[in-house]
Coordinates of C-alpha atoms and ligand atoms in Angstrom, one line a residue:
X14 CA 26.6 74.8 72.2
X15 CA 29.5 76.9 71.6
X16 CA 28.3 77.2 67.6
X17 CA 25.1 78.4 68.9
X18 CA 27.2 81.4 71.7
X19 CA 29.7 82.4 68.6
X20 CA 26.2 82.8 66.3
X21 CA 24.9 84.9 69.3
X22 CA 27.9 87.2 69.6
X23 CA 28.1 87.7 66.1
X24 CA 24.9 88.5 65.3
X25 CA 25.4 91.0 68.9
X26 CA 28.6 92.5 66.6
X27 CA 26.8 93.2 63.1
X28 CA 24.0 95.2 65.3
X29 CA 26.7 97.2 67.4
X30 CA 28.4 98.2 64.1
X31 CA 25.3 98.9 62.3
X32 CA 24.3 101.1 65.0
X33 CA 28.1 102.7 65.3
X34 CA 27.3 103.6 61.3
X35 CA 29.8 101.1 60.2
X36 CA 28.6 99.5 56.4
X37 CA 27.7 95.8 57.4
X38 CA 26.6 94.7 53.8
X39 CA 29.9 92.9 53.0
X40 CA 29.8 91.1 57.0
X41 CA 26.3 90.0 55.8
X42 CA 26.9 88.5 52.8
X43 CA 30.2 86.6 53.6
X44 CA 28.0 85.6 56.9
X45 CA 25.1 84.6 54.7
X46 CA 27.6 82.7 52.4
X47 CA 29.6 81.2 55.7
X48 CA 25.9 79.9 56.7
X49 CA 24.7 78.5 53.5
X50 CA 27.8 76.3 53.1
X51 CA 27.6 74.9 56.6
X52 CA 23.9 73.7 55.8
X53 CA 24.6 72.3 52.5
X54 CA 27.5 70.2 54.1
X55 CA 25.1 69.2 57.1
X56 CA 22.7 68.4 54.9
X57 CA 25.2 65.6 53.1
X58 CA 26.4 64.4 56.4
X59 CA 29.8 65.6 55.9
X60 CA 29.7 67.3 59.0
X61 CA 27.4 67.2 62.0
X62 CA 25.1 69.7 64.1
X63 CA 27.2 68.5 67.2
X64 CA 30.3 68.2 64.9
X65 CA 30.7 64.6 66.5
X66 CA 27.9 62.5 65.1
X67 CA 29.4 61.0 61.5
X68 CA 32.1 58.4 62.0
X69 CA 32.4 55.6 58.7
X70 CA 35.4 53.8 60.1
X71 CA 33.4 50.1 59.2
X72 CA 37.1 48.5 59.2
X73 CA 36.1 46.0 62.3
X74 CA 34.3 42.8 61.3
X75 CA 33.1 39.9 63.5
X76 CA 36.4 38.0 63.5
X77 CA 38.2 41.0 65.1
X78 CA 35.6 40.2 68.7
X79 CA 36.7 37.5 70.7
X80 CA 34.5 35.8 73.5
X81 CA 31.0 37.3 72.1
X82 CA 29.9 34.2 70.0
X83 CA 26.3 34.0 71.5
X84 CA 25.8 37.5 71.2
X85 CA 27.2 37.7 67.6
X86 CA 25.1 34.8 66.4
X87 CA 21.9 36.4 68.0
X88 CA 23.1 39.5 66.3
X89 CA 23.8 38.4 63.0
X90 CA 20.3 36.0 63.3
X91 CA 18.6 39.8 63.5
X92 CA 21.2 41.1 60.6
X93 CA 19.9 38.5 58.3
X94 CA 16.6 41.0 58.2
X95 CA 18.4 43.8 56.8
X96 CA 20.7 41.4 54.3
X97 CA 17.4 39.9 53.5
X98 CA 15.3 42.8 52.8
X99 CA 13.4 42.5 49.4
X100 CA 12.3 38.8 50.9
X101 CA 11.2 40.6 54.0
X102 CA 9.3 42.8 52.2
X103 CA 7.2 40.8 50.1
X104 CA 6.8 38.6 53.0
X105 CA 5.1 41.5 54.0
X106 CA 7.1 41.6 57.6
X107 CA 7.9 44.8 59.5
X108 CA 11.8 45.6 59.1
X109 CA 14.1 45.6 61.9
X110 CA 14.2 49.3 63.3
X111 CA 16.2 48.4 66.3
X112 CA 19.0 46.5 68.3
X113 CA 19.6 47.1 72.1
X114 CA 23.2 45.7 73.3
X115 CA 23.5 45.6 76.8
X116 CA 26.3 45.1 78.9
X117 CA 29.3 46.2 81.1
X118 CA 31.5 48.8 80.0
X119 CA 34.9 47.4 77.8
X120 CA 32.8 44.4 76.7
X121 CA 32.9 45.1 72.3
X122 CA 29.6 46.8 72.0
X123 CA 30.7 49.5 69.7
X124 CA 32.7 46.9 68.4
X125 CA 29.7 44.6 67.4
X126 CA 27.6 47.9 65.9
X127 CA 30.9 48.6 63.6
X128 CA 31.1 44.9 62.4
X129 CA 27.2 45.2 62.4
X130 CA 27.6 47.7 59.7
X131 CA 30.6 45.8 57.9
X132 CA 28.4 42.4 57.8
X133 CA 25.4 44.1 56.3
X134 CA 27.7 46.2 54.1
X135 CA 25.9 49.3 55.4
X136 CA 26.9 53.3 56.1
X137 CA 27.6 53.4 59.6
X138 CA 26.8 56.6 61.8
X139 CA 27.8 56.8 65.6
X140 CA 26.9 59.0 68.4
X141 CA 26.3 59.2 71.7
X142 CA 23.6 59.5 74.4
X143 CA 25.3 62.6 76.1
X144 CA 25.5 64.6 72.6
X145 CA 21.7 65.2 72.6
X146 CA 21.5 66.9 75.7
X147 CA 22.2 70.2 75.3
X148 CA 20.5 73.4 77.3
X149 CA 18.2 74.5 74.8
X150 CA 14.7 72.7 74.8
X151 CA 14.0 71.6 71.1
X152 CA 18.3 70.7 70.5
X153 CA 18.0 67.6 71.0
X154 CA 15.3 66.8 69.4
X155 CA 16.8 68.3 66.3
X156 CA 19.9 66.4 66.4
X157 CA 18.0 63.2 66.4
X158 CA 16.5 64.6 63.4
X159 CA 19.8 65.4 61.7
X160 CA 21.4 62.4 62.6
X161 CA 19.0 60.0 60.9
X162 CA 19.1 62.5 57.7
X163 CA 22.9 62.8 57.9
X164 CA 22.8 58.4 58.3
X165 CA 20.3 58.5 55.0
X166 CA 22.9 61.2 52.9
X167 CA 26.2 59.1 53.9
X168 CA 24.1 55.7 52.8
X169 CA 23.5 57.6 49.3
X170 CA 26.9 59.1 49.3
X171 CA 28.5 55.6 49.6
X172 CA 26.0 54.3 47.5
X173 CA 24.6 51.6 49.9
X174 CA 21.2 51.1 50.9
X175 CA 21.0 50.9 54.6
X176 CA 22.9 52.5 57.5
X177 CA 23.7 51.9 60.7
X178 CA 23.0 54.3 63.9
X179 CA 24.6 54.0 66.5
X180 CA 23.4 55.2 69.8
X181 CA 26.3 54.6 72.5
X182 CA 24.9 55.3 76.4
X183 CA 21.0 55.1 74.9
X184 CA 20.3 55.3 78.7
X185 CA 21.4 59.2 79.0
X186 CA 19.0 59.9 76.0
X187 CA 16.6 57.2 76.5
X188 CA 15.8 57.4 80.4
X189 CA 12.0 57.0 81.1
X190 CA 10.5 60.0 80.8
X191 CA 9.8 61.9 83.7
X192 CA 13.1 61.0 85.7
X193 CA 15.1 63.5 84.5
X194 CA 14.9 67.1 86.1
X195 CA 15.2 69.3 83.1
X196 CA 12.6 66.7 81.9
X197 CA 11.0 68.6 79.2
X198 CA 13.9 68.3 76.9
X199 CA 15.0 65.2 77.1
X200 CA 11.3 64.0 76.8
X201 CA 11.4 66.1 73.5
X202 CA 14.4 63.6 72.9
X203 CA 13.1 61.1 73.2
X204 CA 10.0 61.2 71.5
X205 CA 11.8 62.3 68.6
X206 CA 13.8 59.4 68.5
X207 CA 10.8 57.3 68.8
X208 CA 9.6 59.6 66.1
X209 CA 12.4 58.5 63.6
X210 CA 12.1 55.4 64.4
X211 CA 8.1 54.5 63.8
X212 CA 8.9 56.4 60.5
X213 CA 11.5 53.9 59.3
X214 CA 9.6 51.6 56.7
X215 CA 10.5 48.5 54.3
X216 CA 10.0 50.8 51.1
X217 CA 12.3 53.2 52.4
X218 CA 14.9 53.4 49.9
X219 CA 17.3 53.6 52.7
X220 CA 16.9 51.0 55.3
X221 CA 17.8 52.6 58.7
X222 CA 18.6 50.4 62.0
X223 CA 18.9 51.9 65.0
X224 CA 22.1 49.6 67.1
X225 CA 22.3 51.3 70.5
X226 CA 24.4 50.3 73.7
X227 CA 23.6 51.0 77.6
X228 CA 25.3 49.2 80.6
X229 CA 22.0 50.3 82.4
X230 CA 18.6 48.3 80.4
X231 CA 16.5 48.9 83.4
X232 CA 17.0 52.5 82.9
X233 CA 15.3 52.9 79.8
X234 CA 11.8 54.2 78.7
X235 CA 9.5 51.4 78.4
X236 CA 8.4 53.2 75.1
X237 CA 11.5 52.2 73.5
X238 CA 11.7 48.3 74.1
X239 CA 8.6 47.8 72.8
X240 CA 8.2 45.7 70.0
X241 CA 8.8 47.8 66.5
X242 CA 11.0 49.9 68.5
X243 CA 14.1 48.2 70.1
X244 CA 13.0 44.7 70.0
X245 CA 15.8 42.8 69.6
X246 CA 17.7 42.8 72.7
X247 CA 21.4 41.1 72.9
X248 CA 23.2 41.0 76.3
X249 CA 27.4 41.4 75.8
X250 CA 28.7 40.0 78.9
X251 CA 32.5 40.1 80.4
X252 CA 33.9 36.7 78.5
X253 CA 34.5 33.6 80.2
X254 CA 38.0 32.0 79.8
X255 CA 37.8 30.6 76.7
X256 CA 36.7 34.4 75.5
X257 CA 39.5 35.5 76.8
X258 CA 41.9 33.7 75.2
X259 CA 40.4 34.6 71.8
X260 CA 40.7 37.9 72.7
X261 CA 44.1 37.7 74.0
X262 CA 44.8 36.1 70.8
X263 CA 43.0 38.8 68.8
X264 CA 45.3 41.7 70.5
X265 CA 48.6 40.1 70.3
X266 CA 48.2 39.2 66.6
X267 CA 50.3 42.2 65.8
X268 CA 53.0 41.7 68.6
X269 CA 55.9 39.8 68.4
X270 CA 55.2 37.2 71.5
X271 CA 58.0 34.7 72.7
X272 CA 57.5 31.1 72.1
X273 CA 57.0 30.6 75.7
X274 CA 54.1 32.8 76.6
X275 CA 51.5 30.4 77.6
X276 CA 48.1 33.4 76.7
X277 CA 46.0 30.1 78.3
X278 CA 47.6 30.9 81.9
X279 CA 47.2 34.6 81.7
X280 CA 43.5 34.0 80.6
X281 CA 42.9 32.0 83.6
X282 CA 44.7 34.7 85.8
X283 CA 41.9 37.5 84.2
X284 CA 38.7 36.5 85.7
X285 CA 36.2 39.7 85.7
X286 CA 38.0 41.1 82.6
X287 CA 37.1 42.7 79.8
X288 CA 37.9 43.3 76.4
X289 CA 39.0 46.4 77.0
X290 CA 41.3 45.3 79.8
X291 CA 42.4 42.1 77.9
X292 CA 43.5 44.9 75.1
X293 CA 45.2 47.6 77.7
X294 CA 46.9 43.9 79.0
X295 CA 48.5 43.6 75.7
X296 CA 49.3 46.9 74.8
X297 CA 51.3 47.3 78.7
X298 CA 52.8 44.0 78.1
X299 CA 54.5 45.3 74.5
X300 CA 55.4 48.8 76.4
X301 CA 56.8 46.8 79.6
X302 CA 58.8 44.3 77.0
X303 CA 60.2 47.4 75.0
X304 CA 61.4 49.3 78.8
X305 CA 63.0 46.1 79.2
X306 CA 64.9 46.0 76.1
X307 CA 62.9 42.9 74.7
X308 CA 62.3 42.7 71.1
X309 CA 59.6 40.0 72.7
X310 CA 56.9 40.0 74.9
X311 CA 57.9 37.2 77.6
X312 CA 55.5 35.6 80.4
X313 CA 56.6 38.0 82.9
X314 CA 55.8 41.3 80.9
X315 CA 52.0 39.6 80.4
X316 CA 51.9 38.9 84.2
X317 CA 53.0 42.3 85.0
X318 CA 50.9 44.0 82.8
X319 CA 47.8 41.6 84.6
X320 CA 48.5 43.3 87.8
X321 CA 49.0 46.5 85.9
X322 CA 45.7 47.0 84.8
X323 CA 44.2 45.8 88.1
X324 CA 46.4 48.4 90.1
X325 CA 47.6 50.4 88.3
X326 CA 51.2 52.0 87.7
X327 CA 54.4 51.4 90.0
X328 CA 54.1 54.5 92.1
X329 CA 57.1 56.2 93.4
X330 CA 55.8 55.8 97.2
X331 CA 58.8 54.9 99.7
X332 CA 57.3 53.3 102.9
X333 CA 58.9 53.5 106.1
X334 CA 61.1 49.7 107.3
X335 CA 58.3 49.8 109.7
X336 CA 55.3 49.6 107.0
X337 CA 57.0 47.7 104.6
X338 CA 57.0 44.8 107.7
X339 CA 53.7 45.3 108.6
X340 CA 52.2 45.6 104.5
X341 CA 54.5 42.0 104.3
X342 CA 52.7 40.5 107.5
X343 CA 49.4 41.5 106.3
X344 CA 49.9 40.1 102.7
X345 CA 51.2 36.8 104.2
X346 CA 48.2 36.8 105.9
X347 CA 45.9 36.9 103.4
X348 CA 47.7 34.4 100.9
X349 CA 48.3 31.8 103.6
X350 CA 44.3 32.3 104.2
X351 CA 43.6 32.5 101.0
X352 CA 45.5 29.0 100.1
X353 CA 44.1 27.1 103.0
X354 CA 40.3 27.8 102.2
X355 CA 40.7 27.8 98.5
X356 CA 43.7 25.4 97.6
X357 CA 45.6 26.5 94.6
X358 CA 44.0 30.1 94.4
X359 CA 46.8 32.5 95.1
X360 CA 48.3 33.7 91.8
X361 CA 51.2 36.8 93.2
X362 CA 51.9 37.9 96.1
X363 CA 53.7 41.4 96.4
X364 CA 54.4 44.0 98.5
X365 CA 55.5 46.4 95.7
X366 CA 53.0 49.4 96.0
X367 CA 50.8 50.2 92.7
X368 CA 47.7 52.7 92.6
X369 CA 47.0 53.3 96.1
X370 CA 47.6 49.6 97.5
X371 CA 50.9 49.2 99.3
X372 CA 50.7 45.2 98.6
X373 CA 48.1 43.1 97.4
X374 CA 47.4 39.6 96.7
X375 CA 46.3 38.2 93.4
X376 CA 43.8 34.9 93.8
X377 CA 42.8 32.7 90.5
X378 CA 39.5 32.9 90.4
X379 CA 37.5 29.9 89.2
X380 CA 35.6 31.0 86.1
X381 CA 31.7 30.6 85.6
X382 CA 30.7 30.7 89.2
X383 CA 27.3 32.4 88.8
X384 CA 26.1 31.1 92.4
X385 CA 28.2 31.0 95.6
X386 CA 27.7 28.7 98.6
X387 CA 27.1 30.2 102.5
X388 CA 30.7 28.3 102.9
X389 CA 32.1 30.1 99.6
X390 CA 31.2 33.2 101.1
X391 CA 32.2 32.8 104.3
X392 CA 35.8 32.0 102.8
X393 CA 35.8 34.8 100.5
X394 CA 35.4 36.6 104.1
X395 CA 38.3 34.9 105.6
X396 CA 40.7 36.0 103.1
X397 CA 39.7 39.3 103.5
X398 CA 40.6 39.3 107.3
X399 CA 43.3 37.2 106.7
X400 CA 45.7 40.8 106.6
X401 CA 44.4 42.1 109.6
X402 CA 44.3 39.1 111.8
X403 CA 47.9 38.4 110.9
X404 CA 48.9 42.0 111.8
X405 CA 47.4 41.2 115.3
X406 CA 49.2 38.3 115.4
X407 CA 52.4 39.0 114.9
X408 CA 52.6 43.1 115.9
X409 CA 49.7 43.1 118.1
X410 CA 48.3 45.8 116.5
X411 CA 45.9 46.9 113.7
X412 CA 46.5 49.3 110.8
X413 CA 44.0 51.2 108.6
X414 CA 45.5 49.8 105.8
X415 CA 42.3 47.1 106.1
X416 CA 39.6 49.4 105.7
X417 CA 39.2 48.2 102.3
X418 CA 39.0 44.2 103.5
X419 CA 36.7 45.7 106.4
X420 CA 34.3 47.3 104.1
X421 CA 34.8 43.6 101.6
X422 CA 34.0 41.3 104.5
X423 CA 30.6 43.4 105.1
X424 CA 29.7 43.3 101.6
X425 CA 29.6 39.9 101.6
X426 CA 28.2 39.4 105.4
X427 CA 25.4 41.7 103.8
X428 CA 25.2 39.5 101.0
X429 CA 24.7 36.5 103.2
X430 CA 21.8 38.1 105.1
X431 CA 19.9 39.4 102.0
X432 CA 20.1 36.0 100.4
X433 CA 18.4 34.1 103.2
X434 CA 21.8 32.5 104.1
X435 CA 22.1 33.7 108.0
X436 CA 20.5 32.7 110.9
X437 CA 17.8 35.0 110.3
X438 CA 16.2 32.9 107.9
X439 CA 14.9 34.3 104.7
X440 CA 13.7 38.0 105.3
X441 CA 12.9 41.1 103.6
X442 CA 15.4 43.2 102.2
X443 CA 12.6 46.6 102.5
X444 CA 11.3 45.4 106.3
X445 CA 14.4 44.4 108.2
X446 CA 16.1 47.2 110.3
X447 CA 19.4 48.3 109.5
X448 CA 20.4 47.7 113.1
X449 CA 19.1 43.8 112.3
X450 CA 21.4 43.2 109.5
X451 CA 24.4 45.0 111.5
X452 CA 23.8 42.5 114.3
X453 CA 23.9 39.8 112.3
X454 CA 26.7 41.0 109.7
X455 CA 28.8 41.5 112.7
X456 CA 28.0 37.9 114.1
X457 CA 29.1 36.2 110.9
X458 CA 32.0 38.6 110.8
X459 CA 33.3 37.8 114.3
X460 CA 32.8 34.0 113.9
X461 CA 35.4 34.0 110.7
X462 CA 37.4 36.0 112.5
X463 CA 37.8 33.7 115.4
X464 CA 38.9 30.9 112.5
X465 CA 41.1 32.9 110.8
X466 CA 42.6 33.3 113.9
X467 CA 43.3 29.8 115.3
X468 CA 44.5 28.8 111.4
X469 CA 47.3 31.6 111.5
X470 CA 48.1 30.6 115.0
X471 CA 48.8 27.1 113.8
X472 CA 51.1 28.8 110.7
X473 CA 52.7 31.2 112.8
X474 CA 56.3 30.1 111.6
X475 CA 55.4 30.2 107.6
X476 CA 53.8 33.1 108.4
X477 CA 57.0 35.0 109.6
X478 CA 58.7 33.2 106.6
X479 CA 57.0 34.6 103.9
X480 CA 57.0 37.9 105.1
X481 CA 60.5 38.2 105.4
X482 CA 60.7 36.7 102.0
X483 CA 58.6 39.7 101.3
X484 CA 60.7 42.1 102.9
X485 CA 63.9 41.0 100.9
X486 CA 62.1 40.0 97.6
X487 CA 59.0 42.2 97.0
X488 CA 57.3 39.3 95.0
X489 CA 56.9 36.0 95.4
X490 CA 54.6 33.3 92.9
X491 CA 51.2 31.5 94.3
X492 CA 54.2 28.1 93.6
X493 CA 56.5 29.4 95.4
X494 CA 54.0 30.3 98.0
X495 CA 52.8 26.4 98.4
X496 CA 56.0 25.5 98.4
X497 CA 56.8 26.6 101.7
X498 CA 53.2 26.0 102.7
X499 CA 54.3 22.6 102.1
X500 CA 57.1 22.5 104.1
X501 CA 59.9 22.8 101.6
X502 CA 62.5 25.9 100.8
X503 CA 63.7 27.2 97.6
X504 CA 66.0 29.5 96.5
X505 CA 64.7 31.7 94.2
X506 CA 61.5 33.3 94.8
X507 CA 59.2 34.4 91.6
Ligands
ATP103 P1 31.4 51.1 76.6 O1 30.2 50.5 77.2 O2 32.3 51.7 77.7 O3 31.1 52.1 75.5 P2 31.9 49.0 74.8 O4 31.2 47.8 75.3 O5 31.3 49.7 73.7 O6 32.3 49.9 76.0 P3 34.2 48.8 73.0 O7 34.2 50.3 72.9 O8 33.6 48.1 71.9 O9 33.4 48.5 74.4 O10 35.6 48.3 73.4 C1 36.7 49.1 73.7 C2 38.0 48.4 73.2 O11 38.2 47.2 74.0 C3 37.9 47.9 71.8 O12 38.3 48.9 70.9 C4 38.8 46.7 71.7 O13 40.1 47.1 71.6 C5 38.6 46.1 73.1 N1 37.5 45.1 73.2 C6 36.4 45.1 73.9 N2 35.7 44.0 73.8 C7 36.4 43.2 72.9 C8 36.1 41.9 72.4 N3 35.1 41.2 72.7 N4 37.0 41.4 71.5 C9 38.1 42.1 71.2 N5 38.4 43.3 71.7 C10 37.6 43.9 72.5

């Protein structure tokens, strides 16, 4: 866009001096001259009409992704097409024009397009969704149109013959058409894109495919799932433990780790990670080991980067004797819960105040769960009141530091009603009245809250304990935690 306002204002220029008398044949020529070598370079792929489109860094293989074995062998199954291509051809079969990769956000989807690229030794091209849209109708639709000629001159520049496109955040480009309010040119988009795609061929002597990533499938044009279009579909989900640790292992191949470190522990303490976490994990555990003065990374430096990336930073905030007593109460609270309904689940608890949290609690959480019990729920929803009911408790008072475990205990109430787990029965998510679902959410609310209640009661003593713990220490470990639970005292707490 701004090439297309300093064209504008030039051209505005050359007129004005024209008309002031001024000689403009040497502005013309050099402009003329200025214009031809920006086409002959766009036209090579050397440099883009959005100036962000060509990217050959190919340098990541398959071996460099940890926890994505499914979705690399389904990938490299639909590879084998363009490796294979003179047998697909006189086999007569239509090539592979695209890939769809769905899945959260951090999870190695631009990672798997690169090595996609490496594995099938192809030119690789990457872009994204959001570069297309720009506010001229018919823009878009020509940089789709550049960017499979610019994939076609880097393939013969590099002397391979196929490339890769990459299409990161399809969804922004790719939405069904119609949705959009300046609908007309992203339509025009679109159908270009389809355009370029129906035109790919097996006697093209480049073979073009088309990878492209979305967190959002169900967003996309039914025009461009269907088959000969995207019709290879692979799902990147967040990695399970075992993932993980390979990608734990992947990130600290190039740090200098202490004989110690157990990775195995600190992947079992990352449930809900992704790749890109596990790699900002590292990286803040090498920064925090180098403020210490560490040539190695230790334990501690891994486990403080965990809640690092969760949290965020340290912040500078200095809470008043009375606040850091009542954030200390209300962690308590919520670990003592916590270890009663879900033995063994509390990982840290700390009172030291990162990102906007003034304490927290960090639970294990047991991996592959995929479907949760009423009684899970109704746990998950205990903890969360935990804080609050030990604040009454003990200061006989609430706080509005548990307006974020209010607004978690009705996420999952909600969650109980809408999956037919309340007293309601099964009902319909469209036909029951919001004042329905309150009732009940509220009902399954108050009943934990009553057992949260009579189980602190009962821990009253261990409940003071801790906090003051907290109060002096700042940390203490899920251990040393069910140590005390347990009736026993030690000296040290982390
Ligand atoms: P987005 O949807 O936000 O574009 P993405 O799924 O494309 O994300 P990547 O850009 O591939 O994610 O990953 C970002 C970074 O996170 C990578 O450069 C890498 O360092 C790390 N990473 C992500 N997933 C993995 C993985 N499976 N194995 C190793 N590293 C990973």
């Amino acid at each position: 866009m701004v090439k297309e306002i300093l064209i504008g204002i030039s051209i505005a220029l050359v007129i004005f001096a024209a008309i002031l008398g001024i000689d403009i044949t040497p502005i013309v020529i050099v402009g003329m001259m200025i214009f031809a070598l920006s086409f002959l370079l766009e036209s090579r792929g050397l440099i883009s009409s959005s100036g962000k489109v060509v990217n050959p860094d190919t340098s990541v293989s398959f071996d460099d992704i940890g926890g994505q074995n499914t979705a690399i062998s389904e990938l490299k199954e639909a590879l084998d097409f363009v490796i294979n291509r003179d047998k697909i051809r006189k086999m007569g079969i239509r090539p592979l024009k695209g890939i769809l990769l769905s899945g959260p956000p951090g999870t190695g989807k631009t990672l798997l397009a690169k090595a996609a690229a490496k594995y099938t030794d192809s030119s690789y091209v990457a872009t994204s969704g959001s570069e297309f849209i720009e506010m001229y109708a018919g823009v878009g639709a020509q940089r789709v149109r550049k960017l499979f000629e610019s994939a076609k001159a880097l393939a013969k520049k590099e002397q391979k013959n196929s490339a890769i496109i990459f299409i990161d955040e399809i969804d922004i480009l790719g939405a069904k058409r119609g949705t959009n309010e300046s609908h007309h040119e992203y339509d025009q988009t679109l159908n270009q894109l389809l355009v370029e795609m129906d035109g790919i061929k097996s006697d093209n002597d480049i073979n073009i495919l088309v990878v492209a990533a979305t967190n959002r499938p169900d967003m996309l044009d039914p025009a461009l799932l269907r088959p000969g279009r995207f019709d290879r579909q692979v799902t990147v989900d967040l990695p399970d433990k075992s993932g993980r640790l390979q990608i734990l292992k992947i990130h600290t191949r190039n740090k200098l780790l202490d004989e110690n470190v157990n990775l195995e522990a600190i992947a079992e303490d990352t449930f809900g990670f992704s790749g890109a976490h596990l790699e900002s994990l590292c990286n803040e555990a090498a920064i925090l080991a180098m403020r210490d003065g560490s040539s190695k990374i230790m334990q501690k430096h891994l486990q403080e980067a965990v809640d690092k990336v969760i949290l965020g930073e340290k912040t500078d905030k200095k809470p008043t004797e009375d606040e850091i007593l009542r954030v200390s109460i209300h962690e308590a609270g919520h670990a003592i819960i916590g270890e009663l309904v879900n033995p063994n689940s509390v990982a840290t608890v700390t009172i030291v105040p990162r990102g906007k949290a003034l304490g927290f609690v960090r639970q294990t959480e047991k991996d592959d769960t995929f479907i949760y019990t009423k009684e899970q729920l109704e746990h998950e929803i205990m903890v969360a009141l935990g804080g609050t009911a030990a604040e009454l408790l003990v200061l006989n008072s609430r706080s509005t530091g548990s307006a974020n475990d209010f607004e978690q205990a009705v996420d999952i109430a909600k969650k109980i009603v809408y999956t037919g787990l309340s007293s309601l029965g099964i009902i319909s998510k469209d036909d029951i009245s919001g004042d329905k679902v309150n009732e009940e959410v509220n009902k399954i609310i108050k009943e934990q809250e009553e057992k949260v209640k009579e189980l602190l009661k009962d821990k009253i003593d261990v409940l003071n304990e801790i906090s003051s713990i907290l109060v002096k220490e700042e940390t203490i470990s899920g251990e040393y935690l069910r140590r005390i639970l347990n009736g026993e005292t030690a000296q040290k707490a982390c």
